[in-house]
mmCIF file of C-alpha atoms in Angstrom:
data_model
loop_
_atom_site.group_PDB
_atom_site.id
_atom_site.type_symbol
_atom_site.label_atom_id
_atom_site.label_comp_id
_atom_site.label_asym_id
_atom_site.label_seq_id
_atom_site.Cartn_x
_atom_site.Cartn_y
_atom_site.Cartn_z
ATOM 1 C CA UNK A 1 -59.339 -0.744 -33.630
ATOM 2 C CA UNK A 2 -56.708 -0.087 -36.013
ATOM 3 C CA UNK A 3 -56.614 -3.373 -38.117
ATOM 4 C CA UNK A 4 -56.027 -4.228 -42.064
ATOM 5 C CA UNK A 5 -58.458 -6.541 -43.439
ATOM 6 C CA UNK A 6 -58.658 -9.164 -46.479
ATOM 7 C CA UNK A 7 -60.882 -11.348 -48.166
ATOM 8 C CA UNK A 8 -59.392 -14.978 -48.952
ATOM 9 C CA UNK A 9 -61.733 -17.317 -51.133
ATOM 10 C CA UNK A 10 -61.128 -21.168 -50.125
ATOM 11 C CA UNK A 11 -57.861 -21.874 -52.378
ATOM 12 C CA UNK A 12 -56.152 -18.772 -51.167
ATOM 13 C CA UNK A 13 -57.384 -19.548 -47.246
ATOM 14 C CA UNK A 14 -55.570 -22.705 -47.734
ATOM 15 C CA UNK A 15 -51.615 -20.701 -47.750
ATOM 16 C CA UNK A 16 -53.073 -19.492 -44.230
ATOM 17 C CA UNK A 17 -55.015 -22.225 -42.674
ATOM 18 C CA UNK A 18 -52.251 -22.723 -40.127
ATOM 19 C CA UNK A 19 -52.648 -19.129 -39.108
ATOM 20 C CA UNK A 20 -56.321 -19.670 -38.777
ATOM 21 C CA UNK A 21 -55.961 -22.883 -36.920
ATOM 22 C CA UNK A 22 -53.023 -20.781 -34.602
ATOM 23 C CA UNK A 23 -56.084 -18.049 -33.967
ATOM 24 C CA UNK A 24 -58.434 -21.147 -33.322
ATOM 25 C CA UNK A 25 -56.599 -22.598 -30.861
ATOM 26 C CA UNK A 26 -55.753 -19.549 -28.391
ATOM 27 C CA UNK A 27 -59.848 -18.451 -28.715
ATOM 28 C CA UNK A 28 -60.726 -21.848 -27.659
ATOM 29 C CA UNK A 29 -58.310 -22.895 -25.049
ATOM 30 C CA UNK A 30 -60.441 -22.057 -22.222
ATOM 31 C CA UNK A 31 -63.054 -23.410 -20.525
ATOM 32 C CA UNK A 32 -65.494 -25.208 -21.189
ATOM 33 C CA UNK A 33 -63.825 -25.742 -24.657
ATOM 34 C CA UNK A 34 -60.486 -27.035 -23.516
ATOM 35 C CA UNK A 35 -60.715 -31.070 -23.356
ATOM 36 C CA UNK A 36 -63.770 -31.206 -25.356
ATOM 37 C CA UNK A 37 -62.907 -33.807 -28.528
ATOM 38 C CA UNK A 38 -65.746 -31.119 -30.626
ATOM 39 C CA UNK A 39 -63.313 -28.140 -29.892
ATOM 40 C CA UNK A 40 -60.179 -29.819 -30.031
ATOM 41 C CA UNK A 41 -57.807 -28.100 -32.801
ATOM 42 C CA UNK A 42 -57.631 -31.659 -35.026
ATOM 43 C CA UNK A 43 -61.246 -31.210 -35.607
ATOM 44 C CA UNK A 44 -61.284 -27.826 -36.331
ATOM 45 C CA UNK A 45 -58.623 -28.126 -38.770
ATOM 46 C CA UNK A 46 -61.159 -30.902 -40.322
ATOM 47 C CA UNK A 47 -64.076 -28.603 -40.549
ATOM 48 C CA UNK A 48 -62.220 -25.869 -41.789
ATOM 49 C CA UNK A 49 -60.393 -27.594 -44.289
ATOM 50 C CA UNK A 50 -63.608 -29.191 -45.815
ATOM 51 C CA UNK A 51 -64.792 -25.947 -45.769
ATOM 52 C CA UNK A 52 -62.648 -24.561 -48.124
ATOM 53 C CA UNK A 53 -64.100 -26.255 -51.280
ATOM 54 C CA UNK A 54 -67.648 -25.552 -50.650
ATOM 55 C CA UNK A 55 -69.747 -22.932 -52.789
ATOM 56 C CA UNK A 56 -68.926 -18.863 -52.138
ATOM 57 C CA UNK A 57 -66.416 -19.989 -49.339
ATOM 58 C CA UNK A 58 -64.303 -17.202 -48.156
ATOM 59 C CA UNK A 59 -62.777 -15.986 -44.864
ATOM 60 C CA UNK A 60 -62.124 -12.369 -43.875
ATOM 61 C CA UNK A 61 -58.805 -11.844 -41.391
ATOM 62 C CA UNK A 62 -57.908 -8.477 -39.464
ATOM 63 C CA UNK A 63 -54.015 -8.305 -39.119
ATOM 64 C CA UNK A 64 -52.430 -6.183 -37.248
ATOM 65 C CA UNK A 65 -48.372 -6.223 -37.538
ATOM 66 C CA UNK A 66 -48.652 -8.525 -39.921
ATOM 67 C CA UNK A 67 -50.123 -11.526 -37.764
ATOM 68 C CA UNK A 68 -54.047 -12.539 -37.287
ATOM 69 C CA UNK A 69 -55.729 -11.032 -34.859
ATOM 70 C CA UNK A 70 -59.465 -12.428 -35.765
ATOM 71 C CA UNK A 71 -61.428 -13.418 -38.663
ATOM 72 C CA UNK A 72 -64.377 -14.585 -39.832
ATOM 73 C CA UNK A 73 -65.030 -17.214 -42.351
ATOM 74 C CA UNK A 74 -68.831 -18.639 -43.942
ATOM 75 C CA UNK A 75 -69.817 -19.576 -47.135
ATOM 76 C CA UNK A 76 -72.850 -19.754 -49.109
ATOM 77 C CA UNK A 77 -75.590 -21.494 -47.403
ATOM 78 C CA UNK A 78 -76.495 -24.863 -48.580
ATOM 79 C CA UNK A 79 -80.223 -25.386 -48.480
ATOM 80 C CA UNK A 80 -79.840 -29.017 -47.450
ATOM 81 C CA UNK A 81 -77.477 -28.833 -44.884
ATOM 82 C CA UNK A 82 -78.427 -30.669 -41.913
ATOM 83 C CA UNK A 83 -78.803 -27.914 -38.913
ATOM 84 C CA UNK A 84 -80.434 -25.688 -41.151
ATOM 85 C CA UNK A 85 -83.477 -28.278 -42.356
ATOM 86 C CA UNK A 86 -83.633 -30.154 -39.060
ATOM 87 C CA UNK A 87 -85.590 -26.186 -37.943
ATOM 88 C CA UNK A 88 -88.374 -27.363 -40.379
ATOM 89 C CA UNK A 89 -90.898 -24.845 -40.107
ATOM 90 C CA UNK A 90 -89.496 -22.693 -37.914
ATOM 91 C CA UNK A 91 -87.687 -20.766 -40.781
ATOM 92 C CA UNK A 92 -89.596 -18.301 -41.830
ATOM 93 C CA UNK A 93 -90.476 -19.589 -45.574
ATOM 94 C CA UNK A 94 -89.254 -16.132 -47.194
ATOM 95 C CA UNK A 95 -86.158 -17.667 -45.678
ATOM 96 C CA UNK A 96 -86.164 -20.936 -46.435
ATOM 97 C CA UNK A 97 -87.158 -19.822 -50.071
ATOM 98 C CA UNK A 98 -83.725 -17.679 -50.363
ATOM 99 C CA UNK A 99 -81.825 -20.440 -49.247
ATOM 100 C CA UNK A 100 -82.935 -22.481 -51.640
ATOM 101 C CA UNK A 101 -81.635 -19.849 -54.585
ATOM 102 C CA UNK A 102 -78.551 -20.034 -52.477
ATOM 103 C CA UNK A 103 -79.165 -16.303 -51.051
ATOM 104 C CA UNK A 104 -78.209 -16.469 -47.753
ATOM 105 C CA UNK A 105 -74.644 -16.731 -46.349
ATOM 106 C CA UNK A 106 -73.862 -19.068 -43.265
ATOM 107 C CA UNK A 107 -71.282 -17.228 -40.941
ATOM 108 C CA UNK A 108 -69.603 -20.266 -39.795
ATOM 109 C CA UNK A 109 -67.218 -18.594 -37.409
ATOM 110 C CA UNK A 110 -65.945 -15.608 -35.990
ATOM 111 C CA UNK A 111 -63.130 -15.207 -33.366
ATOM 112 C CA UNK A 112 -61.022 -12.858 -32.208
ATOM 113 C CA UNK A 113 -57.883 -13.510 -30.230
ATOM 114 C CA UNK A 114 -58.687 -12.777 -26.433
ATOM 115 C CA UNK A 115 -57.166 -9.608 -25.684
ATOM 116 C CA UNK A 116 -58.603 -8.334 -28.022
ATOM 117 C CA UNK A 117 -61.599 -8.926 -27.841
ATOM 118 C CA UNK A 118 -64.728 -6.250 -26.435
ATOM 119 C CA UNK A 119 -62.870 -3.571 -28.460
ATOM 120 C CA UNK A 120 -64.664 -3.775 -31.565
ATOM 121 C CA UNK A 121 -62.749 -5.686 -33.630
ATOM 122 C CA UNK A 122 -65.418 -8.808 -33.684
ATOM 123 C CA UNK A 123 -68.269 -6.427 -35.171
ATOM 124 C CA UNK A 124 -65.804 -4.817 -37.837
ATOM 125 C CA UNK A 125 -64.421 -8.220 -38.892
ATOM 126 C CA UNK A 126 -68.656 -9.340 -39.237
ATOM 127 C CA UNK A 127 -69.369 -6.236 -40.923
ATOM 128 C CA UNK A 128 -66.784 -6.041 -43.614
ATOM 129 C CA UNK A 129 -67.550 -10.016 -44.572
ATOM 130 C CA UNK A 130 -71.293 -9.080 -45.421
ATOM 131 C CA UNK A 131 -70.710 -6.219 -47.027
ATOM 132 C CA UNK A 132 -68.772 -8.215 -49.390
ATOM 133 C CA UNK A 133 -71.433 -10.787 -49.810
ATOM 134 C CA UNK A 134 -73.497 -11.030 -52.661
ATOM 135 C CA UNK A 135 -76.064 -13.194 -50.417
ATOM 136 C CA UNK A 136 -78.737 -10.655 -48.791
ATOM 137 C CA UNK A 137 -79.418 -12.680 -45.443
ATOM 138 C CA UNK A 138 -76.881 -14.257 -42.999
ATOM 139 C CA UNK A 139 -77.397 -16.651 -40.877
ATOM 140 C CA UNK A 140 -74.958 -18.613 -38.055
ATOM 141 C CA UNK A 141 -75.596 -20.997 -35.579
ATOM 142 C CA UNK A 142 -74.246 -19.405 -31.692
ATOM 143 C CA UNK A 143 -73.840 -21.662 -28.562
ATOM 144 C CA UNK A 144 -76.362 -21.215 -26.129
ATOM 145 C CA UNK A 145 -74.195 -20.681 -23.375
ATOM 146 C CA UNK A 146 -71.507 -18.165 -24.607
ATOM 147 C CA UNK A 147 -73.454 -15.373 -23.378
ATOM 148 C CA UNK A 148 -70.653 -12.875 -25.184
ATOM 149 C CA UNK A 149 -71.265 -13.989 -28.463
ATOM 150 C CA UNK A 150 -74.864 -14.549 -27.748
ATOM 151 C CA UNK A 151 -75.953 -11.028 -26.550
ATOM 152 C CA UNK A 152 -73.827 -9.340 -29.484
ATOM 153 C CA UNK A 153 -75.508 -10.998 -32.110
ATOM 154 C CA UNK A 154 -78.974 -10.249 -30.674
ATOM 155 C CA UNK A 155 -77.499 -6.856 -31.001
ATOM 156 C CA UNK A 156 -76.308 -6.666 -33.785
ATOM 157 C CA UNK A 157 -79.929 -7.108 -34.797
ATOM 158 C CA UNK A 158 -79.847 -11.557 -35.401
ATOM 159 C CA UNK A 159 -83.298 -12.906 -34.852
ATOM 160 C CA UNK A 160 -83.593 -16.648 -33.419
ATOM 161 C CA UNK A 161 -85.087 -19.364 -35.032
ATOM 162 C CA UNK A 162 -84.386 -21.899 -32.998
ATOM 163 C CA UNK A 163 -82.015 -24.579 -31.276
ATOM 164 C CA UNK A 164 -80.044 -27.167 -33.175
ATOM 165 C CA UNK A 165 -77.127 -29.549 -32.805
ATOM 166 C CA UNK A 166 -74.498 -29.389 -35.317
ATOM 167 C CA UNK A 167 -73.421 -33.037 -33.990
ATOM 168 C CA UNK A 168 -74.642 -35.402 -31.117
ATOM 169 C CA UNK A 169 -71.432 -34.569 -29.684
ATOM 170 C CA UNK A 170 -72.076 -30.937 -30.347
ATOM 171 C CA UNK A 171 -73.484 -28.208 -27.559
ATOM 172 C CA UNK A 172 -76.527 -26.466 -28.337
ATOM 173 C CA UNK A 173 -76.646 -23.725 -30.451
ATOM 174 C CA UNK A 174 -79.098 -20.909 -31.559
ATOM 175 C CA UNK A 175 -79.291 -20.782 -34.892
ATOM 176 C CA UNK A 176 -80.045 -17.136 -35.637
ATOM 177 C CA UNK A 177 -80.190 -15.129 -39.092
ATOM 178 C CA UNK A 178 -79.885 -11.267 -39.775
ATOM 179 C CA UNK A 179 -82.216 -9.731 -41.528
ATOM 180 C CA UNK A 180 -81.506 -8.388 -45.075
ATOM 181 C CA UNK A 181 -79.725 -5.328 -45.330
#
């Protein structure tokens, strides 16, 4: 897929967030996501705005003629977050030691606009974000039931940990973490 990629860090993602909220919204207006107050575009915006102020933030888009087609945005994983201690011990403690000298990166999201997705463009938009990284591990929580996603991460080569709720309003998620490179 012929696409151009850059790197934003949070206060250059902010002169696009309504691109990346434009991208959100098409990606998620399908079932079961349509209607559901966790997916709804207002709190989106919220988490991704937060998210541009937190430590090693940055977001990754593919453009083609000049408009978003995907992209992928994480940040440095915080060793307290919620989701990630609420697995306890079912981190591996190599993992939870890296973590903890803030060496993994959490891939928060990663979306591609629907027709085009299954082309490719999904793994090249993953790819070029880590290989930008400075972390060695990533990790990313998936839903349990979008079987897409799902299967290409445990592809891609993600190992599960375990399930977690990022919210009690949340779905379930894997939360999953690839091994370093």
């Amino acid at each position: 897929m012929d696409a151009e990629y850059q790197r934003y860090d949070g206060r250059s993602a902010k002169g696009i967030a309504d691109e990346l909220v434009d991208v959100y919204a098409r990606v998620y207006d399908v079932p079961p996501y349509v209607g559901d107050p966790f997916f709804s575009v207002d709190s989106f915006r919220a988490r991704l705005e937060a998210a541009f102020d937190t430590e090693g933030f940055e977001t990754v888009t593919a453009r083609q003629d000049g408009r978003i087609v995907g992209y992928v945005h994480g940040a440095t994983l915080p060793a307290d977050k919620p989701w990630w201690t609420s697995l306890g011990d079912r981190r591996p403690a190599w993992l939870r030691d890296l973590a903890e000298a803030r060496g993994v990166f959490w891939l928060r999201e990663l979306m591609v606009l629907p027709e085009l997705q299954n082309r490719g463009l999904g793994r090249q938009i993953h790819d070029t974000v880590i290989a930008g990284r400075a972390e060695s591990v990533t990790t990313l929580t998936c839903i349990v039931d979008n079987q897409p996603a799902h299967d290409a991460y445990l592809r891609w080569g993600y190992t599960i940990m375990g399930r977690i709720k990022h919210a009690p309003e949340s779905p379930v998620y894997d939360a999953m973490y690839l091994p370093s490179r």
